[in-house]
Structures are given as structure tokens and as C-alpha cells.
Coordinates of C-alpha atoms in Angstrom, one line a residue:
M172 CA 13.5 -9.6 -15.0
A173 CA 10.6 -11.3 -16.7
G174 CA 10.1 -15.0 -16.0
R175 CA 9.1 -17.8 -18.3
K176 CA 6.1 -16.8 -20.5
P177 CA 2.9 -18.7 -19.7
S178 CA 1.5 -20.8 -22.5
N179 CA -1.8 -18.8 -22.5
L180 CA 0.0 -15.6 -23.5
A181 CA 0.6 -14.9 -27.2
F182 CA 2.8 -11.9 -26.4
G183 CA 4.6 -11.8 -23.1
L184 CA 6.2 -9.0 -21.2
D185 CA 9.3 -8.6 -23.3
D186 CA 7.9 -9.6 -26.7
R187 CA 7.6 -7.0 -29.5
P188 CA 4.5 -7.7 -31.5
P189 CA 4.1 -6.2 -35.1
L190 CA 3.4 -2.5 -35.0
S191 CA -0.2 -3.0 -36.4
V192 CA -0.9 -5.5 -33.6
V193 CA 0.5 -3.1 -31.0
L194 CA -1.6 -0.2 -32.2
I195 CA -4.8 -2.2 -32.2
L196 CA -4.3 -3.7 -28.8
A197 CA -3.3 -0.4 -27.3
F198 CA -6.3 1.2 -28.9
Q199 CA -8.7 -1.2 -27.2
H200 CA -7.0 -0.5 -23.8
T201 CA -7.4 3.3 -24.5
V202 CA -11.0 3.0 -25.4
L203 CA -11.8 1.0 -22.3
I204 CA -10.0 3.3 -20.0
L205 CA -11.6 6.4 -21.4
M206 CA -14.9 5.1 -20.3
F207 CA -13.8 5.9 -16.8
I208 CA -13.5 9.7 -17.4
A209 CA -17.1 9.5 -16.0
Y210 CA -15.4 9.7 -12.6
P211 CA -13.9 13.2 -13.0
L212 CA -17.1 14.3 -14.6
I213 CA -19.1 13.1 -11.5
V214 CA -16.7 15.0 -9.3
A215 CA -16.9 18.2 -11.4
A216 CA -20.7 18.0 -11.5
G217 CA -21.0 17.4 -7.8
A218 CA -18.6 20.2 -6.9
G219 CA -20.4 22.6 -9.2
F220 CA -17.5 23.3 -11.6
S221 CA -18.1 25.6 -14.6
P222 CA -17.9 24.0 -18.1
E223 CA -14.4 25.4 -18.7
A224 CA -13.2 24.1 -15.3
T225 CA -14.8 20.7 -15.9
R226 CA -13.1 20.4 -19.3
H227 CA -9.7 21.3 -17.8
F228 CA -10.2 18.9 -14.9
V229 CA -11.0 16.0 -17.3
T230 CA -8.1 16.9 -19.7
A231 CA -5.5 17.1 -16.9
T232 CA -6.7 13.8 -15.5
I233 CA -6.4 12.0 -18.9
F234 CA -3.0 13.6 -19.5
A235 CA -1.7 12.2 -16.2
M236 CA -3.3 8.8 -16.9
G237 CA -1.2 8.7 -20.1
V238 CA 2.0 9.8 -18.4
G239 CA 1.4 7.3 -15.5
T240 CA 0.8 4.5 -18.0
I241 CA 4.1 5.2 -19.8
L242 CA 6.0 5.4 -16.5
Q243 CA 4.5 2.1 -15.3
S244 CA 5.6 0.4 -18.5
W245 CA 9.1 1.7 -18.3
R246 CA 10.9 -0.8 -16.0
R247 CA 13.7 1.5 -15.1
F248 CA 11.2 3.8 -13.3
G249 CA 7.9 1.9 -12.8
S250 CA 6.9 -1.7 -12.4
G251 CA 7.7 -2.6 -16.1
Y252 CA 4.3 -4.2 -16.6
L253 CA 1.4 -3.4 -18.8
L254 CA -0.7 -1.4 -16.3
I255 CA -3.1 1.4 -17.4
H256 CA -3.9 4.3 -15.1
N257 CA -7.5 5.5 -14.5
P258 CA -9.1 8.1 -12.2
N259 CA -9.3 6.7 -8.7
P260 CA -13.0 6.2 -7.8
I261 CA -12.3 5.7 -4.0
H262 CA -11.8 9.5 -3.6
I263 CA -15.0 10.6 -5.4
P264 CA -17.1 11.4 -2.2
T265 CA -14.2 13.3 -0.6
L266 CA -13.3 15.2 -3.7
I267 CA -16.9 16.3 -4.4
Q268 CA -17.1 17.8 -0.9
A269 CA -13.7 19.3 -1.1
G270 CA -14.4 20.8 -4.6
S271 CA -17.6 22.3 -3.3
V272 CA -15.7 24.0 -0.4
G273 CA -12.3 24.9 -2.0
G274 CA -12.7 24.3 -5.7
P275 CA -9.9 22.8 -7.9
A276 CA -7.2 24.2 -5.6
L277 CA -8.3 22.1 -2.6
I278 CA -8.7 19.0 -4.8
A279 CA -5.1 19.5 -6.1
T280 CA -3.7 19.8 -2.6
L281 CA -5.5 16.7 -1.4
G282 CA -4.3 14.8 -4.5
L283 CA -0.7 15.6 -3.5
F284 CA -1.3 14.1 -0.1
S285 CA -2.8 11.0 -1.7
A286 CA 0.2 10.8 -4.1
A287 CA 2.6 11.0 -1.1
V288 CA 1.0 8.0 0.6
Q289 CA 1.0 5.9 -2.5
A290 CA 4.6 6.6 -3.3
S291 CA 5.8 6.1 0.3
M292 CA 4.1 2.8 0.5
G293 CA 6.4 1.6 -2.3
R294 CA 9.4 2.4 -0.1
I295 CA 8.3 0.3 2.9
I296 CA 6.8 -2.7 1.0
R297 CA 9.8 -5.0 1.5
P298 CA 9.1 -5.6 5.3
L299 CA 5.6 -6.7 4.3
R300 CA 6.8 -9.8 2.4
R301 CA 5.6 -12.2 5.2
L302 CA 2.2 -10.7 5.1
L303 CA 1.7 -11.7 1.5
P304 CA 1.7 -15.5 1.1
A305 CA 0.1 -17.1 -1.9
E306 CA -3.4 -17.5 -0.4
V307 CA -3.6 -13.8 0.4
C308 CA -2.4 -12.8 -3.1
G309 CA -4.9 -15.4 -4.5
V310 CA -7.8 -13.9 -2.6
T311 CA -6.9 -10.5 -3.9
V312 CA -6.8 -11.6 -7.5
T313 CA -10.0 -13.6 -7.2
M314 CA -11.9 -10.7 -5.6
L315 CA -10.4 -8.4 -8.2
G316 CA -12.4 -10.4 -10.8
V317 CA -15.5 -10.7 -8.5
S318 CA -15.5 -6.9 -8.0
L319 CA -15.9 -6.4 -11.7
I320 CA -19.1 -8.5 -11.8
V321 CA -21.5 -5.8 -10.5
P322 CA -20.3 -3.0 -12.8
G323 CA -20.2 -5.5 -15.7
L324 CA -23.8 -6.6 -15.1
D325 CA -25.0 -3.0 -14.4
R326 CA -23.7 -1.9 -17.8
S327 CA -24.8 -5.1 -19.6
L328 CA -28.4 -4.9 -18.4
E329 CA -28.6 -1.1 -17.9
L330 CA -30.5 -1.7 -14.7
S331 CA -32.9 0.8 -13.4
A332 CA -32.0 2.9 -10.3
D333 CA -33.9 0.4 -8.0
R334 CA -32.5 -2.6 -9.9
A335 CA -36.0 -3.8 -10.5
A336 CA -36.0 -3.6 -14.3
F337 CA -33.5 -3.9 -17.1
Q338 CA -33.3 -3.1 -20.8
S339 CA -34.0 -6.2 -22.9
D340 CA -32.2 -4.6 -25.9
S341 CA -29.2 -4.0 -23.7
L342 CA -29.1 -7.6 -22.7
L343 CA -29.2 -8.7 -26.4
V344 CA -26.4 -6.3 -27.3
S345 CA -24.2 -7.4 -24.4
A346 CA -24.9 -11.1 -25.0
V347 CA -24.0 -10.9 -28.7
T348 CA -20.9 -9.0 -27.9
L349 CA -19.7 -11.4 -25.2
T350 CA -20.6 -14.5 -27.4
L351 CA -18.6 -13.2 -30.3
M352 CA -15.6 -12.4 -28.1
L353 CA -15.7 -15.9 -26.6
S354 CA -16.1 -17.6 -30.0
V355 CA -13.1 -15.8 -31.4
A356 CA -11.0 -16.3 -28.3
I357 CA -11.8 -20.1 -28.1
F358 CA -12.1 -21.2 -31.7
A359 CA -10.0 -18.8 -33.7
K360 CA -6.4 -19.7 -34.5
G361 CA -3.3 -17.6 -34.5
T362 CA -3.4 -13.8 -34.7
P363 CA -7.2 -13.4 -34.9
K364 CA -7.4 -14.6 -31.2
L365 CA -5.7 -11.4 -30.2
F366 CA -8.5 -9.3 -31.7
A367 CA -11.4 -11.1 -30.0
L368 CA -12.3 -7.9 -28.2
P369 CA -12.1 -5.4 -31.1
I370 CA -14.2 -7.9 -33.2
G371 CA -16.8 -8.2 -30.4
I372 CA -16.8 -4.5 -29.7
G373 CA -17.3 -3.6 -33.4
A374 CA -20.2 -6.1 -33.9
G375 CA -21.8 -5.1 -30.6
W376 CA -21.5 -1.4 -31.4
L377 CA -23.1 -1.8 -34.9
L378 CA -25.9 -3.9 -33.3
A379 CA -26.5 -1.2 -30.7
I380 CA -26.7 1.5 -33.4
A381 CA -29.1 -0.6 -35.5
M382 CA -31.4 -1.0 -32.4
G383 CA -31.2 2.7 -31.7
H384 CA -29.1 2.4 -28.6
D385 CA -27.0 5.6 -28.2
G386 CA -23.8 5.7 -26.4
P387 CA -23.4 7.7 -23.1
T388 CA -22.1 10.8 -25.0
P389 CA -24.5 12.4 -27.6
S390 CA -22.6 12.8 -30.8
G391 CA -23.9 16.4 -31.2
S392 CA -21.8 17.6 -28.2
I393 CA -18.5 16.6 -29.8
A394 CA -18.6 19.6 -32.2
S395 CA -18.6 22.0 -29.3
L396 CA -15.3 20.7 -28.0
P397 CA -12.0 22.2 -29.0
W398 CA -9.5 20.3 -31.1
I399 CA -6.6 21.1 -28.9
D400 CA -6.7 21.7 -25.1
L401 CA -3.4 21.8 -23.2
P402 CA -3.6 21.0 -19.4
L403 CA -1.2 23.8 -18.5
S404 CA -3.4 26.1 -16.3
L405 CA -2.3 25.4 -12.8
P406 CA -5.1 25.3 -10.2
G407 CA -3.2 26.7 -7.2
F408 CA -3.3 25.1 -3.8
A409 CA -5.5 25.3 -0.7
F410 CA -5.8 23.3 2.5
D411 CA -8.5 22.2 4.8
M412 CA -7.7 19.9 7.6
A413 CA -11.2 18.5 7.8
F414 CA -10.6 16.5 4.5
L415 CA -7.1 15.1 5.3
P416 CA -8.1 12.0 7.3
A417 CA -10.5 10.8 4.5
I418 CA -8.0 11.4 1.7
L419 CA -5.2 9.6 3.6
L420 CA -7.3 6.6 4.4
G421 CA -8.5 6.4 0.8
A422 CA -4.9 6.6 -0.4
F423 CA -4.0 3.7 1.9
I424 CA -6.8 1.6 0.6
A425 CA -5.7 2.5 -3.0
A426 CA -2.2 1.4 -2.2
I427 CA -3.5 -2.0 -1.0
D428 CA -5.4 -2.3 -4.3
T429 CA -2.3 -1.4 -6.2
L430 CA -0.3 -4.0 -4.3
G431 CA -2.8 -6.7 -5.2
L432 CA -2.9 -5.7 -8.9
M433 CA 0.8 -5.7 -9.3
I434 CA 1.1 -9.1 -7.7
S435 CA -1.6 -10.3 -10.0
V436 CA 0.3 -9.2 -13.1
Q437 CA 3.5 -10.6 -11.9
R438 CA 1.8 -14.0 -11.3
M439 CA 0.2 -14.1 -14.7
N440 CA 3.3 -13.0 -16.5
D441 CA 5.5 -15.7 -15.1
A442 CA 4.8 -19.4 -15.5
D443 CA 7.3 -20.2 -12.7
W444 CA 6.1 -17.5 -10.3
R445 CA 6.9 -18.2 -6.7
R446 CA 6.6 -15.0 -4.7
A447 CA 6.1 -11.3 -5.2
D448 CA 8.9 -9.3 -6.7
L449 CA 8.8 -6.5 -4.1
A450 CA 11.4 -4.4 -5.9
G451 CA 9.0 -4.2 -9.0
V452 CA 6.1 -3.6 -6.7
S453 CA 8.0 -0.7 -5.0
R454 CA 8.8 0.9 -8.3
G455 CA 5.2 0.5 -9.5
M456 CA 3.9 2.2 -6.4
V457 CA 6.3 5.1 -6.9
A458 CA 5.1 5.4 -10.5
D459 CA 1.6 5.4 -9.2
G460 CA 2.3 8.2 -6.8
T461 CA 4.2 10.2 -9.5
S462 CA 1.2 10.0 -11.9
C463 CA -1.1 11.1 -9.0
T464 CA 1.3 14.0 -8.4
I465 CA 1.3 15.1 -12.1
S466 CA -2.5 15.0 -12.2
S467 CA -2.8 17.1 -9.0
V468 CA -0.3 19.7 -10.1
L469 CA -2.0 20.1 -13.4
G470 CA -5.5 20.3 -11.8
G471 CA -6.8 16.8 -12.3
M472 CA -8.1 13.9 -10.2
P473 CA -5.9 11.4 -8.4
T474 CA -5.1 8.4 -10.6
H475 CA -4.8 4.7 -9.9
I476 CA -4.1 1.4 -11.8
S477 CA -7.1 0.1 -13.7
S478 CA -8.3 -3.4 -12.7
S479 CA -10.4 -3.7 -15.8
N480 CA -7.4 -3.2 -18.1
V481 CA -5.5 -5.9 -16.1
G482 CA -8.2 -8.3 -16.9
L483 CA -8.3 -7.1 -20.5
A484 CA -4.6 -7.7 -21.0
F485 CA -4.8 -11.3 -19.9
A486 CA -8.1 -11.9 -21.7
T487 CA -6.4 -10.9 -25.0
G488 CA -3.3 -12.9 -24.2
A489 CA -1.0 -9.9 -24.8
T490 CA 0.9 -8.3 -21.9
A491 CA 3.9 -6.8 -23.7
R492 CA 5.0 -3.6 -22.0
V493 CA 5.3 -2.0 -25.5
I494 CA 1.5 -2.1 -25.6
G495 CA 1.4 -0.1 -22.4
M496 CA 3.8 2.5 -23.9
A497 CA 1.6 2.8 -26.9
A498 CA -1.6 3.1 -24.8
G499 CA 0.0 5.8 -22.7
I500 CA 0.9 7.8 -25.8
M501 CA -2.6 7.5 -27.1
L502 CA -4.0 8.8 -23.8
V503 CA -1.7 11.8 -23.9
V504 CA -2.9 12.5 -27.5
A505 CA -6.5 12.0 -26.3
A506 CA -5.9 14.6 -23.5
L507 CA -4.6 17.1 -26.0
C508 CA -7.5 16.4 -28.4
P509 CA -10.7 16.4 -26.4
R510 CA -12.8 15.4 -29.5
V511 CA -10.9 12.1 -29.7
A512 CA -11.6 11.3 -26.0
A513 CA -15.2 12.2 -26.4
T514 CA -15.6 9.9 -29.4
A515 CA -14.2 7.0 -27.4
T516 CA -16.7 7.5 -24.6
M517 CA -19.6 6.8 -27.1
V518 CA -19.1 3.1 -26.8
P519 CA -22.5 1.7 -25.7
Q520 CA -22.8 0.7 -22.1
P521 CA -23.9 -2.9 -22.9
V522 CA -20.7 -3.4 -25.0
L523 CA -18.6 -2.1 -22.2
G524 CA -20.4 -4.4 -19.8
A525 CA -19.5 -7.4 -22.0
I526 CA -15.8 -6.4 -21.9
I527 CA -15.8 -6.2 -18.1
L528 CA -17.4 -9.6 -17.7
Y529 CA -15.1 -11.1 -20.2
S530 CA -12.1 -9.8 -18.2
A531 CA -13.6 -10.8 -14.8
A532 CA -13.7 -14.5 -15.8
Y533 CA -9.9 -14.6 -16.4
L534 CA -9.1 -12.9 -13.1
I535 CA -11.4 -15.1 -11.0
T536 CA -9.8 -18.4 -12.4
S537 CA -6.3 -17.0 -12.1
G538 CA -6.9 -16.2 -8.4
M539 CA -8.2 -19.7 -7.7
E540 CA -5.1 -21.2 -9.4
L541 CA -2.9 -19.1 -7.2
I542 CA -4.7 -20.0 -4.0
L543 CA -4.4 -23.7 -4.9
S544 CA -0.7 -23.5 -5.6
R545 CA 0.0 -24.0 -1.9
R546 CA -1.1 -26.7 0.5
L547 CA -4.2 -25.5 2.3
S548 CA -4.2 -26.3 6.0
E549 CA -7.3 -25.6 8.1
R550 CA -5.9 -22.1 8.9
R551 CA -5.4 -21.3 5.2
V552 CA -8.8 -22.7 4.2
F553 CA -10.5 -20.3 6.6
T554 CA -8.3 -17.4 5.6
V555 CA -9.4 -17.9 2.0
G556 CA -13.0 -18.8 2.7
L557 CA -13.8 -16.1 5.2
S558 CA -12.0 -13.4 3.2
I559 CA -14.0 -14.2 0.0
I560 CA -17.2 -14.4 2.1
A561 CA -16.5 -10.9 3.5
G562 CA -15.9 -9.5 0.0
I563 CA -19.0 -11.1 -1.5
S564 CA -21.1 -10.0 1.4
L565 CA -20.6 -6.4 0.4
L566 CA -22.1 -7.3 -3.0
V567 CA -25.0 -9.4 -1.6
I568 CA -26.1 -7.2 1.4
P569 CA -24.7 -3.7 0.9
L570 CA -27.3 -2.2 3.3
V571 CA -25.5 -3.8 6.2
F572 CA -22.4 -1.7 5.5
R573 CA -24.2 1.6 5.1
G574 CA -24.0 4.2 7.8
L575 CA -20.6 3.1 9.0
P576 CA -18.5 5.8 10.8
P577 CA -16.5 7.8 8.2
S578 CA -13.2 6.7 9.8
I579 CA -13.7 3.1 8.7
A580 CA -16.1 3.4 5.8
P581 CA -13.4 3.4 3.1
F582 CA -12.3 -0.1 4.2
F583 CA -15.8 -1.3 3.1
G584 CA -15.8 0.7 -0.1
S585 CA -15.3 -2.3 -2.5
P586 CA -15.3 -6.1 -2.3
L587 CA -11.6 -6.1 -3.3
S588 CA -10.6 -3.8 -0.4
L589 CA -12.6 -5.6 2.2
A590 CA -11.5 -9.1 1.1
A591 CA -7.8 -8.1 0.9
I592 CA -7.8 -6.5 4.3
T593 CA -9.7 -9.4 5.8
A594 CA -7.2 -11.8 4.3
L595 CA -4.2 -9.8 5.7
C596 CA -5.7 -9.7 9.2
L597 CA -6.7 -13.4 9.3
N598 CA -3.3 -14.4 8.0
L599 CA -1.7 -12.5 10.9
V600 CA -4.1 -14.0 13.5
F601 CA -3.8 -17.5 12.2
Q602 CA 0.0 -17.4 12.4
I603 CA -0.3 -17.4 16.2
G604 CA 0.9 -20.7 17.5
I605 CA 2.7 -21.7 14.4
S606 CA 6.5 -22.1 14.8
R607 CA 8.6 -21.5 11.7
Q608 CA 11.1 -24.1 13.0
A609 CA 10.8 -27.8 13.6
Q610 CA 13.2 -30.5 14.8
L611 CA 13.3 -34.3 14.3
A612 CA 15.6 -36.9 15.8
M613 CA 16.0 -39.6 13.2
P614 CA 14.9 -43.0 14.7
V615 CA 17.7 -45.6 14.4
G616 CA 16.9 -48.4 11.9
E617 CA 13.9 -46.6 10.3
N618 CA 13.6 -46.0 6.6
P619 CA 14.8 -42.3 6.2
F620 CA 12.8 -41.8 3.1
L621 CA 9.5 -42.6 4.8
V622 CA 10.4 -40.7 8.1
V623 CA 11.7 -37.6 6.3
H624 CA 8.8 -37.5 3.9
E625 CA 6.2 -37.8 6.6
F626 CA 7.9 -35.1 8.7
L627 CA 8.4 -32.5 6.0
D628 CA 4.9 -33.2 4.5
R629 CA 3.3 -32.5 7.8
Q630 CA 5.3 -29.3 8.3
G631 CA 4.8 -28.2 4.7
E632 CA 1.0 -28.5 5.2
L633 CA 1.2 -26.5 8.4
W634 CA 3.3 -23.8 6.8
G635 CA 1.6 -23.7 3.5
A636 CA 4.7 -24.4 1.6
R637 CA 4.7 -25.2 -2.1
R638 CA 4.2 -28.9 -2.9
D639 CA 7.1 -29.1 -5.4
V640 CA 9.5 -27.5 -2.8
I641 CA 8.5 -30.0 -0.1
I642 CA 8.9 -33.0 -2.5
A643 CA 12.3 -31.8 -3.5
A644 CA 13.4 -31.2 0.1
S645 CA 12.1 -34.6 1.2
R646 CA 13.9 -36.5 -1.5
T647 CA 17.2 -34.6 -1.1
T648 CA 17.2 -34.7 2.7
A649 CA 16.4 -38.4 2.9
L650 CA 19.2 -39.0 0.4
A651 CA 21.6 -37.1 2.7
V652 CA 20.5 -38.9 5.8
E653 CA 20.7 -42.3 4.3
A654 CA 24.2 -41.6 2.8
I655 CA 25.5 -40.2 6.1
V656 CA 24.2 -43.2 8.1
E657 CA 25.0 -46.0 5.6
A658 CA 28.5 -44.7 4.9
G659 CA 29.2 -44.6 8.7
L660 CA 29.9 -40.9 8.6
A661 CA 27.7 -40.3 11.7
R662 CA 28.7 -41.9 15.0
E663 CA 25.4 -41.1 16.7
A664 CA 21.8 -40.4 15.6
V665 CA 21.2 -37.7 13.0
R666 CA 19.0 -34.7 13.8
L667 CA 17.0 -32.5 11.4
D668 CA 16.4 -28.8 12.1
V669 CA 14.0 -27.2 9.6
Q670 CA 13.3 -23.5 9.2
F671 CA 10.8 -21.9 6.8
D672 CA 9.8 -18.5 5.6
E673 CA 8.2 -17.2 2.4
T674 CA 11.5 -17.0 0.6
H675 CA 13.2 -20.3 1.4
L676 CA 13.2 -23.6 3.2
D677 CA 16.4 -24.6 5.1
V678 CA 17.0 -28.2 6.3
V679 CA 20.0 -28.6 8.6
V680 CA 21.3 -32.2 8.9
A681 CA 23.2 -32.2 12.2
Y682 CA 25.4 -35.1 13.4
E683 CA 28.6 -36.0 15.1
G684 CA 31.3 -37.7 13.0
I685 CA 33.2 -37.2 9.7
P686 CA 32.4 -34.0 7.8
L687 CA 31.2 -33.8 4.2
E688 CA 33.2 -31.9 1.6
R689 CA 32.0 -30.1 -1.5
P690 CA 34.5 -30.5 -4.3
T691 CA 34.5 -28.1 -7.3
A692 CA 34.2 -31.0 -9.8
Q693 CA 32.3 -34.2 -9.7
P694 CA 34.2 -37.0 -8.0
A695 CA 34.6 -40.3 -9.8
P696 CA 31.9 -42.9 -9.1
E697 CA 34.6 -45.2 -7.7
S698 CA 34.9 -42.8 -4.7
L699 CA 31.8 -44.5 -3.3
L700 CA 33.9 -47.6 -2.8
G701 CA 36.6 -45.6 -1.0
D702 CA 36.9 -44.6 2.7
E703 CA 34.5 -42.4 4.6
R704 CA 36.1 -39.1 3.4
D705 CA 35.8 -40.2 -0.3
I706 CA 32.2 -41.0 0.2
G707 CA 31.7 -37.7 2.1
R708 CA 33.1 -35.7 -0.9
Y709 CA 30.8 -37.5 -3.3
V710 CA 27.7 -37.0 -1.1
G711 CA 28.6 -33.3 -0.7
W712 CA 28.9 -32.8 -4.4
T713 CA 25.5 -34.6 -5.0
L714 CA 23.7 -32.5 -2.4
S715 CA 25.1 -29.3 -4.0
Q716 CA 23.5 -30.3 -7.3
L717 CA 20.1 -31.2 -5.8
S718 CA 19.6 -28.0 -3.8
D719 CA 19.7 -24.3 -4.4
S720 CA 22.6 -23.9 -2.0
L721 CA 24.6 -26.0 0.3
T722 CA 26.5 -24.8 3.4
L723 CA 28.8 -27.1 5.4
R724 CA 29.9 -26.2 8.9
S725 CA 32.3 -28.2 11.1
D726 CA 33.1 -27.8 14.7
G727 CA 35.4 -30.7 15.6
E728 CA 33.2 -33.7 15.7
R729 CA 30.0 -31.8 15.3
Q730 CA 28.8 -31.3 11.7
A731 CA 26.0 -29.2 10.3
V732 CA 24.9 -29.6 6.6
T733 CA 22.5 -26.8 5.6
I734 CA 20.5 -27.6 2.5
R735 CA 18.5 -24.6 1.1
F736 CA 15.5 -24.7 -1.2
E737 CA 14.2 -21.5 -2.7
H738 CA 10.5 -21.0 -2.2

């Protein structure tokens, strides 16, 4: 179920924008994602496919991307979020070699193995909840944006192969496109803000044409393409054990990326986000694997969720799932009409670079916000800092990571993968020595509000608990202790037992004396002037209103009041 819509979204998850708005927003997602059919083209060229085999390989991939996008947007099957599928670039080296050896049949078989890994990860995701605190998720979102910087700059500047020179006209086109996008997004009011990208793309494209800057696909080649091309020619299947380890490792890395992307969209669609909805993540991974299966069976390339389109969705302020449905349908149409897909790929590279940089800015700041939503102890500071350093190092000094053994090379394939895996590992290592339980014997005569606040504040910083949860727990627990002591319900000192995990914070107030009660209706205020049991009923009712749940246990004189706060 969708949470409260953030203020920066014009159209949230369950909103239904006007049809014209849906079509325009879906079209810009479709245009952006069709830029990435360069991936299957690279595989086909490297594997030496014939023109007919290449066309079928690309068509089947686009068709599966469209179906996968529809499945992701359908919350009864997929994640229920606006997530667009694209060809998975992590498999490119393996697929080129496999295609050279066994042709489309071997690629199809390896794709099915990749699909199985992606779908099965969705079934075992729930036990991983403790591995995904806010700082790990925040690192993933931040590095998702950082990982888009290099491809964005490459396209904006059209750098030479040795990165020693760039095209000045490309820089101008990209700068004008980005400036216009930002101007509309920041200064425009109402509906025009949604169309910042189409306006910038249109202006940038016209400027590129005026400067003689051609798109990546020459217009003359479109006429040679068929109007209709159905991806129904099955490739057959073949198997070669030599390629299995690489494809399985790549699929695992892709699943980690998918996990980070889905948590990103959950966080940015819910203003009150607390933790990952693992049921939604699980469905999304199954939908991911299903799309990959369809592509492989039809003879295409394994698919994956597009990080660029995630950034685009939040940059435009429109994340309605109906937009994903429309974009999926457009991709299916594009697969059936190759001339449509080819036309979309003619967007100039500098314009595409501006779009990617525009999206990256949103993702980076969203990740930082997520990281800072929790208290940062020294352990968490180093988890975040070292993980981001690891990811950025791959961008700054890529030569260091070349020549790695094939068994571990995929882990260093992208800044996002390296940073996410580093964060997961450091989070596990830094948990050593941290107890998830703490006890406190309340000093007699001390102010319970000061003692409880200092105790829970210290533990909250150590555990990385949310600030608002610690504040609420401190206030309610101190109120319980003061009421129990002042009303004479406790015959001896009160003890606090606190337990924390990523889903909730439990505070147990233990004492010997008269038990609290939890009435179904609010007691009259005059009960505070009654005997101890009248006061106990009023205190029990008050605590039930100030916490997410209240459990009262009594064993003779020994009482335990468990106050739960959802985290």
C-alpha cells in the first residue's frame, strides 16, 4: 500500500493524471530507455550476428522490456512502482563471448539462468531485512546517482576515446538542454513543471540539428527497416558450463542493484518511509526474473530495471504507476514497429547526457537525505564514508581495478555495485560487539525524564535508531516510570530492559508491586485521585495511547510493562 505522497511529487503512486499528461510522461520514459538498445547492438556486433539475427535480438529485447515494465507496474504481480526495464549491461562481456561460441541459443540459455537467480532472490529477501538499515540503503541511492555522472558527462561532452578532448558544440547543446530543464522545473508553475524534460529535449534537439549534430542512428537507415517485426522466432537452447559462473555472478550483482533501486523508489514515494517493504521488493524481483525469462525465450538479452528512468521519474515529480503501464505498452509497440524504435534512438547524445545528469542530481540528494534520517554513530559514519569512497574510487582510478580475476571482477563492475557490497559488508563487520539489548536500573530519587532520555539517547545513537522514535520512547517511558513510582505502584526500584531491531523498539518497565490495567475506554480524570489500582488503570490507558502497542504481564508481585514503538 502506498504511503503519504511526498510534497515534491505532483503525481504520486496511486494518482491518475490526465490522459494527455500520462502519454507525454510515458513517451519521455520510452525515448530515454530506447537509447539503451545500444547494449544488445553491442552484443550482436561482438558475437558476429547477421543483420536479420541482430534485428530479431533487438526486437525480442525491447518486447520483453515492455512486458517487464507492465508487470512491474502491476502491483498484484510486480512491485507496483514505476520501474522501466532495460537491457542488463552487466552481462555484455559474457554474452559477447557466449554468442561467438554458441550463437543466440547459448545466450538464451544463459539468460534463463540469470532469470532464475533474479527471481529466486526475491523469495529469500525477507531474512535480509537486518542487512538493510537506512545508511546502507542511503549509500545505494547516493551511488546510484553518482554512477550516472560518468555516462552523463560522456554523452554531454562526447569525449574522445582517450578522454583528452571533447566536442565544444556538444557541450553547448547539453548546457542549453540542461539549463532549460532546470529553468522550467524551478521557475514554472503547475502542469508545465511536469514537462521540463520534453521542453528541454525538444529545444536541445532543434539546436543540435541547427548545428549539424546528427543523432546516433542515421536517418537513412530507417527506411530499410520493416514496419512490423514480431519476436516469435524461438532461438533454441544450448549449454556451455564455462560461461555459467560468470552469468550467475552477474545475475547476483544485478539482483543487488535491483534491491537498491526498489528501496529507492519506496523511499521517494513515501514521505513517512521507515523501512523497506520486503514483500514489494520480493514481487519486484520476481517480475524482474519473469521479464528476463521472456526475453531469453524469445531470443533477446537479459533485462534489468533502469536506474536512469528512476531518476527521471523523480526529476519530473511524477511516479504514478499508470505512467509505467503506458510506457510498457509503448515499448511493446516499439518492438513490433522497428521504425518507431529506430526513430527514438536518434536523440543526440548531448541531449541524452543532459537528461542523465538532471536525474543524477535528484538521486544523490535523496540518498543523502536517507543516510541522515538516522543517528550516525562512528560505526555508521565509517560505513557510509568508506562505502562511498570505494564506489567513487572506481570512477577516479579505474586502472587499479583492471586485471582482476574473472571470479571477482563483476563486483567491481560499477560504482553502485562496489559501494553497495562494501556497505553491506561493513555493516555486518561493524555490528560485532553491539548488543541489541540494554538494561538500566532506575536510580532512586533521580528525575526519570533526565535519566531515561540520557539512556535511550545513548543507545539510540549506538543502534542508529530514528530520532523521532527515540524521542517518543524517551517521553513515554519516563512518563510510565514517574507514574509507577509516584503513585506507589512499585515497592522496589524500577528496571528498564530495552530491545531494538530494524522493525521496532521494545521498552520493558519491570517492577514489583501493583499491576497496571488497560481499560477499553478512557477512565475519568478523577481516577488519578483514587487508590493505586485506579491510578494503574489510568496510566495503562495513557501508555496504550502513546505507544504502538502495549503488553502487560503479571506474575504475582512481579510486573512487566512492554511498550512497543514501530521503527
